[in-house]
Coordinates of C-alpha atoms (C1' of nucleotides) in Angstrom, one line a residue:
Chain A
M1 CA 0.1 0.0 -0.2
K2 CA 3.1 2.1 -0.3
T3 CA 1.9 4.5 -2.9
T4 CA 2.7 8.3 -3.0
P5 CA 1.7 10.1 -6.1
V6 CA 4.1 13.1 -6.9
T7 CA 2.2 15.0 -9.6
T8 CA 2.2 18.8 -9.0
R9 CA 0.6 21.6 -10.6
A10 CA 3.6 23.3 -12.2
S11 CA 4.3 20.0 -14.0
R12 CA 6.3 20.0 -17.1
R13 CA 4.2 18.0 -19.4
T14 CA 0.7 18.1 -18.3
T15 CA -1.9 17.6 -21.1
N16 CA -2.6 20.7 -22.8
D17 CA -6.2 20.0 -23.8
D18 CA -8.9 21.7 -21.7
T19 CA -11.9 19.4 -22.0
A20 CA -14.1 18.9 -19.1
A21 CA -12.7 15.3 -18.5
S22 CA -9.2 16.3 -18.6
R23 CA -10.0 19.0 -16.0
S24 CA -11.7 16.5 -13.9
E25 CA -8.9 14.3 -14.0
E26 CA -6.5 16.9 -12.9
R27 CA -8.7 17.8 -10.1
A28 CA -8.7 14.3 -9.0
L29 CA -4.9 14.0 -9.2
K30 CA -4.6 16.8 -7.3
L31 CA -6.8 15.6 -4.2
W32 CA -4.9 12.1 -4.7
V33 CA -1.6 13.8 -4.1
V34 CA -2.6 15.9 -1.0
L35 CA -4.5 12.9 0.4
A36 CA -1.4 10.7 0.3
R37 CA 0.8 13.3 1.6
A38 CA -1.7 14.2 4.5
Y39 CA -1.9 10.5 5.2
G40 CA 1.8 9.9 5.1
A41 CA 2.7 13.2 7.3
V42 CA 0.2 12.3 10.0
A43 CA 0.8 8.5 10.0
R44 CA 4.6 9.5 10.7
H45 CA 3.6 11.1 13.9
V46 CA 1.3 8.5 14.9
E47 CA 3.9 6.0 14.2
E48 CA 6.4 7.8 16.2
D49 CA 4.0 8.0 19.1
V50 CA 3.2 4.6 19.4
A51 CA 6.9 3.5 18.8
R52 CA 7.8 5.0 22.0
H53 CA 6.0 1.8 23.8
G54 CA 7.5 -0.6 21.4
L55 CA 4.6 -0.8 19.2
T56 CA 4.0 -0.8 15.4
G57 CA 1.5 1.0 13.9
A58 CA -0.3 -2.1 12.6
E59 CA 0.1 -3.7 16.4
F60 CA -1.5 -0.7 17.6
G61 CA -4.2 -0.8 15.2
I62 CA -5.1 -4.1 16.5
L63 CA -4.8 -3.2 20.2
E64 CA -7.1 -0.5 19.7
A65 CA -9.9 -2.2 17.8
L66 CA -9.7 -4.8 20.4
Y67 CA -9.6 -2.1 23.1
H68 CA -13.0 -0.3 21.8
K69 CA -15.0 -3.3 20.3
G70 CA -13.9 -6.1 22.5
T71 CA -13.2 -9.6 21.3
L72 CA -13.3 -9.9 17.6
R73 CA -12.9 -12.5 15.0
L74 CA -9.6 -12.4 13.2
G75 CA -11.4 -11.8 9.7
E76 CA -13.0 -8.6 11.5
I77 CA -9.7 -7.4 12.7
Q78 CA -8.4 -7.9 9.1
Q79 CA -10.9 -5.4 7.5
K80 CA -10.4 -2.8 9.9
V81 CA -6.4 -2.9 9.9
L82 CA -6.4 -3.4 6.2
V83 CA -3.8 -6.2 6.0
T84 CA -3.6 -9.5 4.4
S85 CA -5.0 -12.4 6.1
G86 CA -1.5 -13.9 6.5
G87 CA -0.9 -10.5 7.8
I88 CA -3.2 -10.7 11.0
T89 CA -2.0 -14.1 11.9
Y90 CA 1.7 -12.9 12.0
L91 CA 0.7 -9.7 13.9
V92 CA -1.6 -11.5 16.2
D93 CA 1.2 -14.2 16.9
R94 CA 3.5 -11.2 18.0
L95 CA 1.1 -9.6 20.0
A96 CA 0.5 -12.8 21.6
T97 CA 4.1 -13.5 22.6
K98 CA 4.3 -10.1 23.9
G99 CA 1.5 -11.0 26.1
L100 CA -1.0 -8.6 25.2
V101 CA -3.6 -10.5 23.2
E102 CA -4.9 -14.0 23.7
R103 CA -6.6 -16.2 21.1
R104 CA -10.0 -17.8 21.6
E105 CA -12.0 -20.6 19.8
C106 CA -15.2 -20.4 18.6
P107 CA -17.6 -23.2 19.5
E108 CA -20.3 -22.3 17.1
D109 CA -17.9 -22.2 14.1
R110 CA -14.8 -24.1 14.9
R111 CA -12.9 -22.5 11.9
V112 CA -13.0 -19.1 13.4
R113 CA -10.4 -17.5 15.9
Y114 CA -11.2 -14.8 18.3
A115 CA -8.7 -12.2 19.5
A116 CA -9.0 -10.5 22.8
L117 CA -7.1 -8.5 25.1
T118 CA -5.4 -10.0 27.9
A119 CA -5.5 -8.3 31.1
G120 CA -2.0 -6.7 30.5
G121 CA -3.1 -5.7 26.9
E122 CA -6.0 -4.0 28.6
A123 CA -3.9 -2.2 31.3
L124 CA -1.5 -1.1 28.7
M125 CA -4.0 0.6 26.5
R126 CA -5.6 2.2 29.3
R127 CA -2.4 3.5 30.4
I128 CA -1.1 4.6 26.9
F129 CA -4.4 5.7 25.0
P130 CA -5.2 9.1 26.5
E131 CA -1.7 10.4 25.5
H132 CA -1.9 8.6 22.2
A133 CA -5.3 10.7 21.7
R134 CA -3.5 13.8 22.4
A135 CA -0.7 12.9 20.1
V136 CA -3.3 12.5 17.4
A137 CA -4.9 15.6 18.4
G138 CA -1.5 17.5 17.9
A139 CA -0.7 16.0 14.5
L140 CA -4.0 16.9 13.2
S141 CA -3.9 20.7 14.9
G142 CA -3.5 22.5 11.4
L143 CA -7.0 22.2 11.1
G144 CA -9.5 24.1 13.3
A145 CA -12.4 22.3 14.9
A146 CA -15.2 23.2 12.2
E147 CA -12.6 22.3 9.3
Q148 CA -11.9 19.0 11.1
A149 CA -15.5 18.2 10.9
E150 CA -15.8 19.2 7.3
A151 CA -12.6 17.0 6.4
T152 CA -14.0 14.3 8.4
A153 CA -17.4 14.4 6.4
L154 CA -15.6 14.6 3.0
L155 CA -13.2 11.9 3.5
R156 CA -16.0 9.4 5.0
T157 CA -18.0 9.9 1.8
L158 CA -14.9 9.6 -0.5
G159 CA -13.6 6.5 1.5
L160 CA -17.0 4.7 1.6
A161 CA -17.5 5.2 -2.3
A162 CA -13.9 4.1 -3.0
A163 CA -14.2 0.9 -0.7
E164 CA -17.6 0.0 -2.5
M165 CA -16.4 0.6 -6.2
P166 CA -15.6 -2.5 -8.2
A167 CA -12.1 -3.8 -8.1
A168 CA -10.8 -2.2 -11.4
G169 CA -11.9 -5.2 -13.5
A170 CA -14.9 -3.1 -14.6
R171 CA -13.2 -1.2 -17.4
Chain B
M1 CA 3.8 3.4 7.6
K2 CA 1.4 0.9 7.8
T3 CA -1.1 2.4 10.2
T4 CA -4.9 2.0 10.1
P5 CA -6.8 3.3 13.2
V6 CA -10.1 1.9 14.2
T7 CA -11.6 3.9 16.7
T8 CA -15.4 4.6 15.8
R9 CA -18.1 6.6 17.3
A10 CA -19.9 3.7 19.0
S11 CA -17.0 2.6 20.9
R12 CA -17.6 0.6 24.1
R13 CA -15.3 2.5 26.3
T14 CA -14.7 6.1 25.1
T15 CA -13.8 8.5 27.8
N16 CA -16.9 9.7 29.7
D17 CA -15.6 13.0 30.6
D18 CA -16.9 16.0 28.3
T19 CA -14.2 18.5 28.7
A20 CA -13.1 20.8 25.7
A21 CA -10.0 18.7 25.7
S22 CA -11.5 15.5 25.2
R23 CA -14.1 16.6 22.8
S24 CA -11.4 18.0 20.6
E25 CA -9.6 14.6 20.8
E26 CA -12.5 12.7 19.8
R27 CA -13.0 14.9 16.8
A28 CA -9.2 14.4 15.9
L29 CA -9.6 10.8 16.4
K30 CA -12.5 10.5 14.2
L31 CA -10.6 12.5 11.5
W32 CA -7.5 10.3 11.6
V33 CA -9.8 7.2 11.3
V34 CA -11.4 8.3 7.9
L35 CA -8.3 9.8 6.7
A36 CA -6.5 6.7 7.1
R37 CA -9.4 4.6 5.7
A38 CA -10.0 7.0 2.7
Y39 CA -6.4 6.6 1.9
G40 CA -6.4 3.0 2.3
A41 CA -9.3 2.4 -0.1
V42 CA -7.9 4.8 -2.7
A43 CA -4.6 3.3 -2.5
R44 CA -6.1 0.0 -3.3
H45 CA -7.6 1.1 -6.4
V46 CA -4.5 2.8 -7.6
E47 CA -2.0 0.0 -6.8
E48 CA -4.5 -2.1 -8.8
D49 CA -4.3 0.2 -11.8
V50 CA -0.2 0.2 -11.7
A51 CA -0.2 -3.4 -10.9
R52 CA -1.5 -4.3 -14.5
H53 CA 1.5 -2.9 -16.1
G54 CA 3.7 -4.9 -13.5
L55 CA 4.5 -1.9 -11.3
T56 CA 4.5 -1.1 -7.5
G57 CA 2.9 2.0 -6.2
A58 CA 6.2 3.1 -5.1
E59 CA 7.7 2.3 -8.6
F60 CA 5.0 4.2 -10.4
G61 CA 5.5 7.1 -8.0
I62 CA 9.2 7.4 -8.9
L63 CA 8.2 7.1 -12.5
E64 CA 5.6 9.7 -12.2
A65 CA 8.1 12.0 -10.5
L66 CA 10.5 11.8 -13.3
Y67 CA 8.1 12.1 -15.9
H68 CA 6.4 15.1 -14.5
K69 CA 9.7 16.9 -13.2
G70 CA 12.3 15.7 -15.4
T71 CA 15.7 14.5 -14.2
L72 CA 16.0 14.3 -10.0
R73 CA 18.7 13.6 -7.4
L74 CA 17.7 10.5 -5.4
G75 CA 17.5 12.7 -2.6
E76 CA 14.6 14.7 -4.1
I77 CA 13.0 11.5 -5.1
Q78 CA 13.2 10.5 -1.6
Q79 CA 11.0 13.3 -0.2
K80 CA 8.6 12.9 -3.0
V81 CA 7.9 9.1 -2.6
L82 CA 8.2 9.3 1.3
V83 CA 10.6 6.3 1.5
T84 CA 14.0 5.7 3.2
S85 CA 17.1 6.7 1.6
G86 CA 18.0 2.8 1.3
G87 CA 14.6 2.4 -0.3
I88 CA 15.2 4.8 -3.2
T89 CA 18.2 2.9 -3.8
Y90 CA 16.6 -0.3 -3.9
L91 CA 13.6 0.9 -6.1
V92 CA 16.0 2.7 -8.5
D93 CA 17.9 -0.4 -9.1
R94 CA 14.9 -2.4 -9.9
L95 CA 13.5 0.4 -12.4
A96 CA 17.1 0.5 -14.0
T97 CA 17.0 -3.6 -14.6
K98 CA 13.5 -3.1 -16.0
G99 CA 15.2 -0.5 -18.3
L100 CA 12.9 2.3 -17.3
V101 CA 15.4 4.5 -15.6
E102 CA 18.9 5.1 -15.6
R103 CA 21.5 6.7 -13.2
R104 CA 23.7 9.8 -14.1
E105 CA 26.4 11.5 -12.2
C106 CA 26.6 15.0 -11.1
P107 CA 29.9 16.8 -12.1
E108 CA 29.5 19.6 -9.6
D109 CA 29.0 17.4 -6.7
R110 CA 30.3 14.0 -7.2
R111 CA 28.2 12.6 -4.2
V112 CA 25.0 13.2 -5.7
R113 CA 23.3 10.8 -8.3
Y114 CA 20.4 11.6 -10.5
A115 CA 17.9 9.5 -11.9
A116 CA 15.9 10.1 -15.2
L117 CA 13.6 8.2 -17.3
T118 CA 15.2 6.3 -20.2
A119 CA 13.6 6.4 -23.8
G120 CA 11.6 3.3 -22.7
G121 CA 10.3 4.8 -19.5
E122 CA 9.4 7.9 -21.2
A123 CA 7.4 6.0 -23.8
L124 CA 5.8 3.8 -21.0
M125 CA 4.6 6.7 -19.2
R126 CA 3.2 8.4 -22.2
R127 CA 1.3 5.4 -22.9
I128 CA 0.0 4.5 -19.6
F129 CA -0.4 7.7 -17.7
P130 CA -3.6 8.8 -19.3
E131 CA -5.5 5.7 -18.3
H132 CA -4.0 6.1 -14.7
A133 CA -5.4 9.4 -14.5
R134 CA -8.8 8.1 -15.4
A135 CA -8.3 5.6 -12.8
V136 CA -7.7 7.8 -10.2
A137 CA -10.5 10.0 -11.0
G138 CA -12.9 7.1 -10.8
A139 CA -11.5 6.1 -7.6
L140 CA -12.2 9.7 -6.4
S141 CA -15.6 10.0 -8.0
G142 CA -17.4 9.7 -4.8
L143 CA -17.0 13.4 -4.3
G144 CA -18.4 16.1 -6.8
A145 CA -16.0 18.8 -8.3
A146 CA -16.5 21.4 -5.7
E147 CA -16.3 18.8 -2.7
Q148 CA -12.9 17.4 -4.5
A149 CA -11.7 21.3 -4.4
E150 CA -12.4 21.7 -0.7
A151 CA -11.1 18.4 0.3
T152 CA -7.8 19.3 -1.5
A153 CA -7.6 22.7 0.3
L154 CA -8.2 21.2 3.8
L155 CA -5.9 18.3 3.4
R156 CA -3.1 20.5 1.9
T157 CA -3.2 22.6 4.8
L158 CA -3.5 19.5 7.1
G159 CA -0.4 17.9 5.5
L160 CA 1.7 20.8 5.3
A161 CA 1.1 21.5 9.2
A162 CA 1.7 17.8 10.2
A163 CA 4.8 17.7 7.8
E164 CA 6.3 20.9 9.6
M165 CA 5.5 19.7 12.9
P166 CA 8.5 19.0 15.3
A167 CA 9.1 15.0 15.7
A168 CA 7.3 14.2 18.8
G169 CA 10.4 15.0 21.1
A170 CA 8.7 18.3 21.9
R171 CA 6.3 17.3 24.7
Chain C
dC1 C1' -16.8 -26.9 -3.1
dA2 C1' -16.6 -22.2 0.2
dA3 C1' -15.0 -19.7 4.5
dG4 C1' -11.3 -18.8 8.0
dA5 C1' -7.2 -19.0 9.2
dT6 C1' -2.3 -20.6 8.9
dT7 C1' 2.0 -21.5 6.7
dG8 C1' 6.3 -21.0 4.0
dA9 C1' 8.4 -18.5 0.5
dA10 C1' 9.4 -14.3 -1.7
dA11 C1' 8.9 -9.3 -2.2
dT12 C1' 9.4 -4.9 -0.2
dC13 C1' 10.9 -1.7 3.2
dT14 C1' 13.6 -0.1 7.3
dC15 C1' 17.6 0.5 9.9
dA16 C1' 22.2 1.2 11.1
dA17 C1' 26.5 1.2 9.3
dT18 C1' 29.7 2.2 5.6
dC19 C1' 31.9 4.7 1.7
dT20 C1' 32.7 8.5 -1.0
dT21 C1' 33.1 13.3 -1.7
dA22 C1' 32.7 18.0 0.2
Chain D
dT1 C1' 32.4 16.7 10.1
dA2 C1' 28.5 16.4 7.3
dA3 C1' 25.6 15.4 2.9
dG4 C1' 24.8 11.9 0.0
dA5 C1' 24.1 7.2 -1.5
dT6 C1' 24.9 2.4 -0.9
dT7 C1' 25.2 -2.0 1.4
dG8 C1' 23.5 -6.0 4.3
dA9 C1' 20.7 -7.3 7.8
dG10 C1' 16.6 -8.2 9.6
dA11 C1' 11.4 -6.8 10.1
dT12 C1' 7.1 -6.6 8.1
dT13 C1' 3.9 -7.8 4.1
dT14 C1' 2.1 -9.9 0.8
dC15 C1' 1.0 -14.1 -2.1
dA16 C1' -0.1 -18.7 -3.4
dA17 C1' -0.7 -23.0 -1.3
dT18 C1' -2.8 -25.8 2.5
dC19 C1' -5.4 -27.3 6.5
dT20 C1' -9.5 -27.5 9.0
dT21 C1' -14.5 -27.1 9.2
dG22 C1' -18.9 -26.0 7.3

DNA sequence: CAAGATTGAAATCTCAATCTTA
DNA sequence: TAAGATTGAGATTTCAATCTTG
């Protein structure tokens, strides 16, 4: 998912035509650039924050999910953290060896595995989440309250639409 | 940079206090969630598009930078693609073995190395960039023209502010 | 066969150390 | 010494194949 576009406004060879389609595409490219850059810049701060506790961004994402939602199936975690199915197995393994998460079986459907915070994981999150929230707020402090609300609304519709879109085979 | 927050509105145990600070933090966390999700969803489409040509998102980022800006120093590319210094060396190597990019020396300062598109790389980008632009536009079509402009403005200030912020040591 | 998770191999990326030149 | 790039080692991720259960 390492993707960072670099197109800029003052580019050497942008298309010269001025059709509605090309203007629309340029607008989209510009948005994609700033979206990726903003995400990257904010993610850097967030990663630095969780690294202070010896955690990876992805690890913290899992802990956060379990902290807020309680026990979850591995598949559910996968959707939230946006990682391959092999990825969560690896990550949950690591969190388990750190003693922060434990696996549980599902009596109804024995194919599924649950993950849940251990007492230690729970305690850790209770201890570090507040300062994590402050760190995130700091990283996003470039926007005021009203602007943050606007941005949230726009990004929500953007993200939902993109997530529902057919997987590129439809062209 | 793999970071995907998962906090949601209807969380089990959000802080109960209602201070201005906590409300501000919750707003920020919400924005961080949708930012990461939107980025992830869009990036998935973009990666799929470039993968059809056997390219990685990061590889395409470099090609795009060189295509639009011309010859660049490796350090400049690094800033644009947001990858480690070892990372660009690796990526440029790969693009070079693919015959899309070539390294050049700098007479003035012999420490620096330039990267530039080869004729083949130039031809490839000329061929695939237009449909890439369409793919990006499609992935972002969840927002209308005016909304895209708003989002771009907000994300630009957000990203610039986050990029300029001190690296967490200041707390 | 399909869904869910795991495994092993390979690709990608980061990190710290190093080399070269300024 | 510092800046720029490279290297090698290791960590993280993906991918395809497999195992288990429905």
